[in-house]
Short mmCIF file of C-alpha atoms in Angstrom, two decimals:
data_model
loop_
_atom_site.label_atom_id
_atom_site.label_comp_id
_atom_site.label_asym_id
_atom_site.label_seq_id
_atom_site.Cartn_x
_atom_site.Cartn_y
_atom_site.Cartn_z
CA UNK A 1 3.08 -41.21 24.35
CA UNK A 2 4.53 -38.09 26.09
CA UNK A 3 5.77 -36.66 23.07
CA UNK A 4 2.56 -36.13 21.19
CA UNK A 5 2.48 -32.41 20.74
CA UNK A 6 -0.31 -30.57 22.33
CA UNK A 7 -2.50 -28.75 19.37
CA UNK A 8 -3.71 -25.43 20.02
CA UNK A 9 -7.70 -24.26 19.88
CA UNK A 10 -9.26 -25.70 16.77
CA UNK A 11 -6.36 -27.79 16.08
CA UNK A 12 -3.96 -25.79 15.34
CA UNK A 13 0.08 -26.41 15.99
CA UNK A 14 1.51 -23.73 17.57
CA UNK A 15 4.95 -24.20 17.66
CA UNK A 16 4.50 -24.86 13.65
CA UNK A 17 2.72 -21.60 13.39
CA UNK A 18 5.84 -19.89 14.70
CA UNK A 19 8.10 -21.63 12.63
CA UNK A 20 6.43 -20.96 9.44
CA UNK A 21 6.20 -17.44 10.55
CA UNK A 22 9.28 -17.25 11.20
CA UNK A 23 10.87 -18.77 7.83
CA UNK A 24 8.94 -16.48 6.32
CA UNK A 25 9.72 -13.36 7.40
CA UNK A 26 13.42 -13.53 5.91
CA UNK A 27 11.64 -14.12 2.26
CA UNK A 28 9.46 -11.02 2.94
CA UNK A 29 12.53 -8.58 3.93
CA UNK A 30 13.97 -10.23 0.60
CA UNK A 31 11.34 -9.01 -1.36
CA UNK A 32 11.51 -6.02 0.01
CA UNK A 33 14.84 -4.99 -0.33
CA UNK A 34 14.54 -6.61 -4.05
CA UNK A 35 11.75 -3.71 -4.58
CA UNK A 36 13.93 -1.23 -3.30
CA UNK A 37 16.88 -2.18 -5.40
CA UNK A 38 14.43 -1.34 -8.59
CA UNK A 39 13.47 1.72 -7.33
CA UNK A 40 16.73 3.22 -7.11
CA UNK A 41 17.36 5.77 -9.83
CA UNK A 42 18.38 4.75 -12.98
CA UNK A 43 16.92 1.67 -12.36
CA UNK A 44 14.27 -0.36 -14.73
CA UNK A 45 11.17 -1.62 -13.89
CA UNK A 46 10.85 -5.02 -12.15
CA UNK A 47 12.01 -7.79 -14.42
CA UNK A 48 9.36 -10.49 -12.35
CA UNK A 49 6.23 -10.64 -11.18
CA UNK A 50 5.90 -9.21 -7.05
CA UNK A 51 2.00 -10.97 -6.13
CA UNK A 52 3.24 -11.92 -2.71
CA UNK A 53 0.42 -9.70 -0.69
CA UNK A 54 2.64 -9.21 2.56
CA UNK A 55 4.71 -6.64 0.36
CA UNK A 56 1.35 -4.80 0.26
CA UNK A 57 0.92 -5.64 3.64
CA UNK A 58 3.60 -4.42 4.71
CA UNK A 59 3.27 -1.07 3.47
CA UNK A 60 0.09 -0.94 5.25
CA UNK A 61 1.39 -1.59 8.78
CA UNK A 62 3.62 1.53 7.86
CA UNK A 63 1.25 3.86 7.05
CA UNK A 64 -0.65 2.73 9.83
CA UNK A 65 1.98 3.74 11.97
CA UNK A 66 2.41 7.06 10.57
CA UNK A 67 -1.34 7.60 11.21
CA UNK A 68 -0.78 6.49 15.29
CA UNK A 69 2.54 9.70 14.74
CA UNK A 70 0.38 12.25 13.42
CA UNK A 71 -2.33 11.41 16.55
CA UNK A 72 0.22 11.99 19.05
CA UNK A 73 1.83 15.13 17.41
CA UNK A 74 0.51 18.33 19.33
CA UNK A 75 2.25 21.27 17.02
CA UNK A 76 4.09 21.38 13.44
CA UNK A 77 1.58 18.49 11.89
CA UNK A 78 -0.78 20.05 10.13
CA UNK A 79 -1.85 20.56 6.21
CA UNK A 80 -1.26 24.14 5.06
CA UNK A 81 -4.59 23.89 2.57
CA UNK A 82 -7.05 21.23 1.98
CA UNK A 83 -5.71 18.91 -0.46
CA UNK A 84 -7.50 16.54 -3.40
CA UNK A 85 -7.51 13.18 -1.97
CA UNK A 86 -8.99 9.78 -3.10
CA UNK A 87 -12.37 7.81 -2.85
CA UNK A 88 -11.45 5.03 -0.42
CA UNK A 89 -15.19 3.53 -0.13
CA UNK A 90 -15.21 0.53 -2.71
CA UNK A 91 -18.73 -0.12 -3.88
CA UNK A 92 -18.21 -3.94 -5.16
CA UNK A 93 -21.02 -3.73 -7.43
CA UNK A 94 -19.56 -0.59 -9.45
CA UNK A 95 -15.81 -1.74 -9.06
CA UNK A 96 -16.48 -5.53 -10.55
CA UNK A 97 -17.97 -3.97 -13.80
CA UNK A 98 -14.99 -2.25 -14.59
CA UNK A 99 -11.98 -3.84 -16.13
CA UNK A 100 -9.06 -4.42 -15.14
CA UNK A 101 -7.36 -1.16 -16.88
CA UNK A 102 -10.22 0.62 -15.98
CA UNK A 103 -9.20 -0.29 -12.14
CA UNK A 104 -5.60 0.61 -12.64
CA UNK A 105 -6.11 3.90 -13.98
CA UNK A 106 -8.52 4.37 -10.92
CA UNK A 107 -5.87 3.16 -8.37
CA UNK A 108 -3.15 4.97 -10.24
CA UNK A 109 -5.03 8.29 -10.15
CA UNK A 110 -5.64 7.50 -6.89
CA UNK A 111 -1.64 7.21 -5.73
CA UNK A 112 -0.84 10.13 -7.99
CA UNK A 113 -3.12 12.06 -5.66
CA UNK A 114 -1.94 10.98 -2.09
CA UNK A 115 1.39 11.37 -3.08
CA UNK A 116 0.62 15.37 -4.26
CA UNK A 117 -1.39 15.24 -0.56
CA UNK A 118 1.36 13.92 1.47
CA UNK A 119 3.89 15.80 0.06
CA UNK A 120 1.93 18.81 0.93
CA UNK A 121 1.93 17.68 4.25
CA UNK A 122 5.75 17.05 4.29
CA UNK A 123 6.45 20.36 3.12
CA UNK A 124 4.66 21.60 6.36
CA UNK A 125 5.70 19.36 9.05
CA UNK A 126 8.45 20.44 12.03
CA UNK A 127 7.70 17.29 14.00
CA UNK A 128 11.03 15.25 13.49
CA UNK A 129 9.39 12.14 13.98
CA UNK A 130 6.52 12.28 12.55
CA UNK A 131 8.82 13.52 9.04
CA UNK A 132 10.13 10.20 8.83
CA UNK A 133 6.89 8.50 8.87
CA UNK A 134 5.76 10.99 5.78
CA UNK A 135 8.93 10.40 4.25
CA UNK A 136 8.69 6.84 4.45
CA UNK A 137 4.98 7.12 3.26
CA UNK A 138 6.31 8.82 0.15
CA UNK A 139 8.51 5.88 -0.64
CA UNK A 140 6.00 3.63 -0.38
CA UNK A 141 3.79 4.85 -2.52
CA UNK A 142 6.23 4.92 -5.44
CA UNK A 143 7.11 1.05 -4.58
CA UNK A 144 3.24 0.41 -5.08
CA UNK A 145 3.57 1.69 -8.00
CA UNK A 146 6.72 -0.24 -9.27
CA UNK A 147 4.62 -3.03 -8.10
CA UNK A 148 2.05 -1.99 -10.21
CA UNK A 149 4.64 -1.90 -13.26
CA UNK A 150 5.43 -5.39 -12.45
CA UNK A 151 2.37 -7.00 -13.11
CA UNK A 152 2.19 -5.16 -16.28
CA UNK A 153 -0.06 -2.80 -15.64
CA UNK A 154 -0.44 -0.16 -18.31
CA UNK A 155 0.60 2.92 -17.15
CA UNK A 156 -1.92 6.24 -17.38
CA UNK A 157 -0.96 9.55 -17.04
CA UNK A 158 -1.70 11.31 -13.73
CA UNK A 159 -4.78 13.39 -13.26
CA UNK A 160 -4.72 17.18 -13.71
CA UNK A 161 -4.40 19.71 -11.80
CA UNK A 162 -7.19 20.62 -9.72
CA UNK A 163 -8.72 17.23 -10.66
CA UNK A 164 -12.34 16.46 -8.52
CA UNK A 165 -15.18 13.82 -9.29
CA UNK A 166 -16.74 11.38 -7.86
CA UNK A 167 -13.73 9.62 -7.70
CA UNK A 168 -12.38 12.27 -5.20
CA UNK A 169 -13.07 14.10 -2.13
CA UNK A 170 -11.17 17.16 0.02
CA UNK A 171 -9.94 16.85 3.23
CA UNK A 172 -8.80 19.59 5.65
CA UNK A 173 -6.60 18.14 8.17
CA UNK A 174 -3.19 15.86 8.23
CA UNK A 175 -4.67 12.97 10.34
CA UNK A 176 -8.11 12.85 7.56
CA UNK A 177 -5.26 12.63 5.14
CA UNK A 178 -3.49 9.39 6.60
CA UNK A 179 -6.25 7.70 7.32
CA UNK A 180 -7.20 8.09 4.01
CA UNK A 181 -4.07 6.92 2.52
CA UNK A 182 -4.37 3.73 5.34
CA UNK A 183 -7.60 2.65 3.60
CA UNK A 184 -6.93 3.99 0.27
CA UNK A 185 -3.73 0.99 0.31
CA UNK A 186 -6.51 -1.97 2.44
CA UNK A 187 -9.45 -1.07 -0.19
CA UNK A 188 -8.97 -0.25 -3.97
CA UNK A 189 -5.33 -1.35 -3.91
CA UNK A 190 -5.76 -4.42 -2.41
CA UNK A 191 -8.35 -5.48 -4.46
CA UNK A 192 -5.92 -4.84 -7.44
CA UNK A 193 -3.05 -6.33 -6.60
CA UNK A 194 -4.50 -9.80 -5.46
CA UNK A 195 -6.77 -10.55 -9.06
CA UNK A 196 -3.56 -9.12 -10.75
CA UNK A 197 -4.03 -11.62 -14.12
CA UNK A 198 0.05 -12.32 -14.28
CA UNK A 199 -0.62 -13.51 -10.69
CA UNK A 200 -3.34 -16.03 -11.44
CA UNK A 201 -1.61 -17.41 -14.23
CA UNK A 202 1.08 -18.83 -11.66
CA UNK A 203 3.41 -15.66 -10.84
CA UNK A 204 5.36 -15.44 -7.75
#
């Protein structure tokens, strides 16, 4: 009788929360540090499958956190031009009638041009701290797109130079820029990665 284990609001288990949680963080730093074994130079592509969405999500959480740098950074943040940056707003209609190469090339594009935009930005940053955060935003972007290579996803070549469309917009300033790279990673590449076919069929 008094061990029955109290549930939590709409019966949830608590303490079993936490320990699920916490197995599973060691299998997400394992994935992680498997993704950045294969992007070492010289390396090949992924051999398997990476569908497990916390890799994505964890990217996220770090360019969130470069976003929260560049708001408290008062001198040596900002972009020296306006820079080509993509369409984050997904219209659902639009995006479901494409196909799925059709998306990739869109969300390739799309990386191809954040990573021009934030290494603009690096290039003109002082701010110590908020350098590693770019940095770091630089190497996650090429992970996405060994991710990308690992659920065989054709590969396109990047857009040219000067590229603008519909598919693009400019902004002026550094913070504009990460935010845009924040929702660029929750939107278009989100919706990717999890109806990745090699993932429905069963991949990891």
């Amino acid at each position: 009788m008094g061990n029955r284990r109290a549930k939590g609001r709409n019966g949830e288990d608590p303490v079993r929360d936490y320990v699920d949680s916490d197995m599973e963080a060691p299998r997400l730093l394992t994935l992680l540090l498997m993704l950045l074994e294969w992007t070492r130079p010289g390396r090949a592509s992924p051999l398997r499958p990476i569908c497990d969405l916390r890799v994505l999500k964890h990217f996220i959480e770090e360019a969130k956190d470069a976003e929260a740098a560049m708001l408290t950074c008062k001198e040596g943040c900002g972009l020296p031009e306006p820079v080509t940056v993509p369409q984050t707003k997904v219209d659902f209609n639009v995006w479901e009638r494409k196909n799925a190469p059709e998306q990739a090339k869109e969300v390739q594009s799309g990386l191809w041009l954040l990573s021009q935009a934030v290494g603009s930005l690096r290039g003109s940053v002082t701010d110590a701290t908020l350098h590693s955060h770019i940095d770091n935003s630089l190497r996650n972007i090429f992970s996405i797109g060994q991710v990308l290579r690992s659920l065989n996803f054709q590969e396109y070549p990047p857009p040219g130079v000067g590229v603008s469309g519909a598919e693009t917009w400019r902004v002026s300033s550094a913070s504009e820029l990460l935010q845009v790279h924040v929702n660029f990673l929750r939107g278009k590449v989100h919706l990717l990665l999890s109806n990745a076919a090699v993932c429905q069929q069963g991949g990891s």
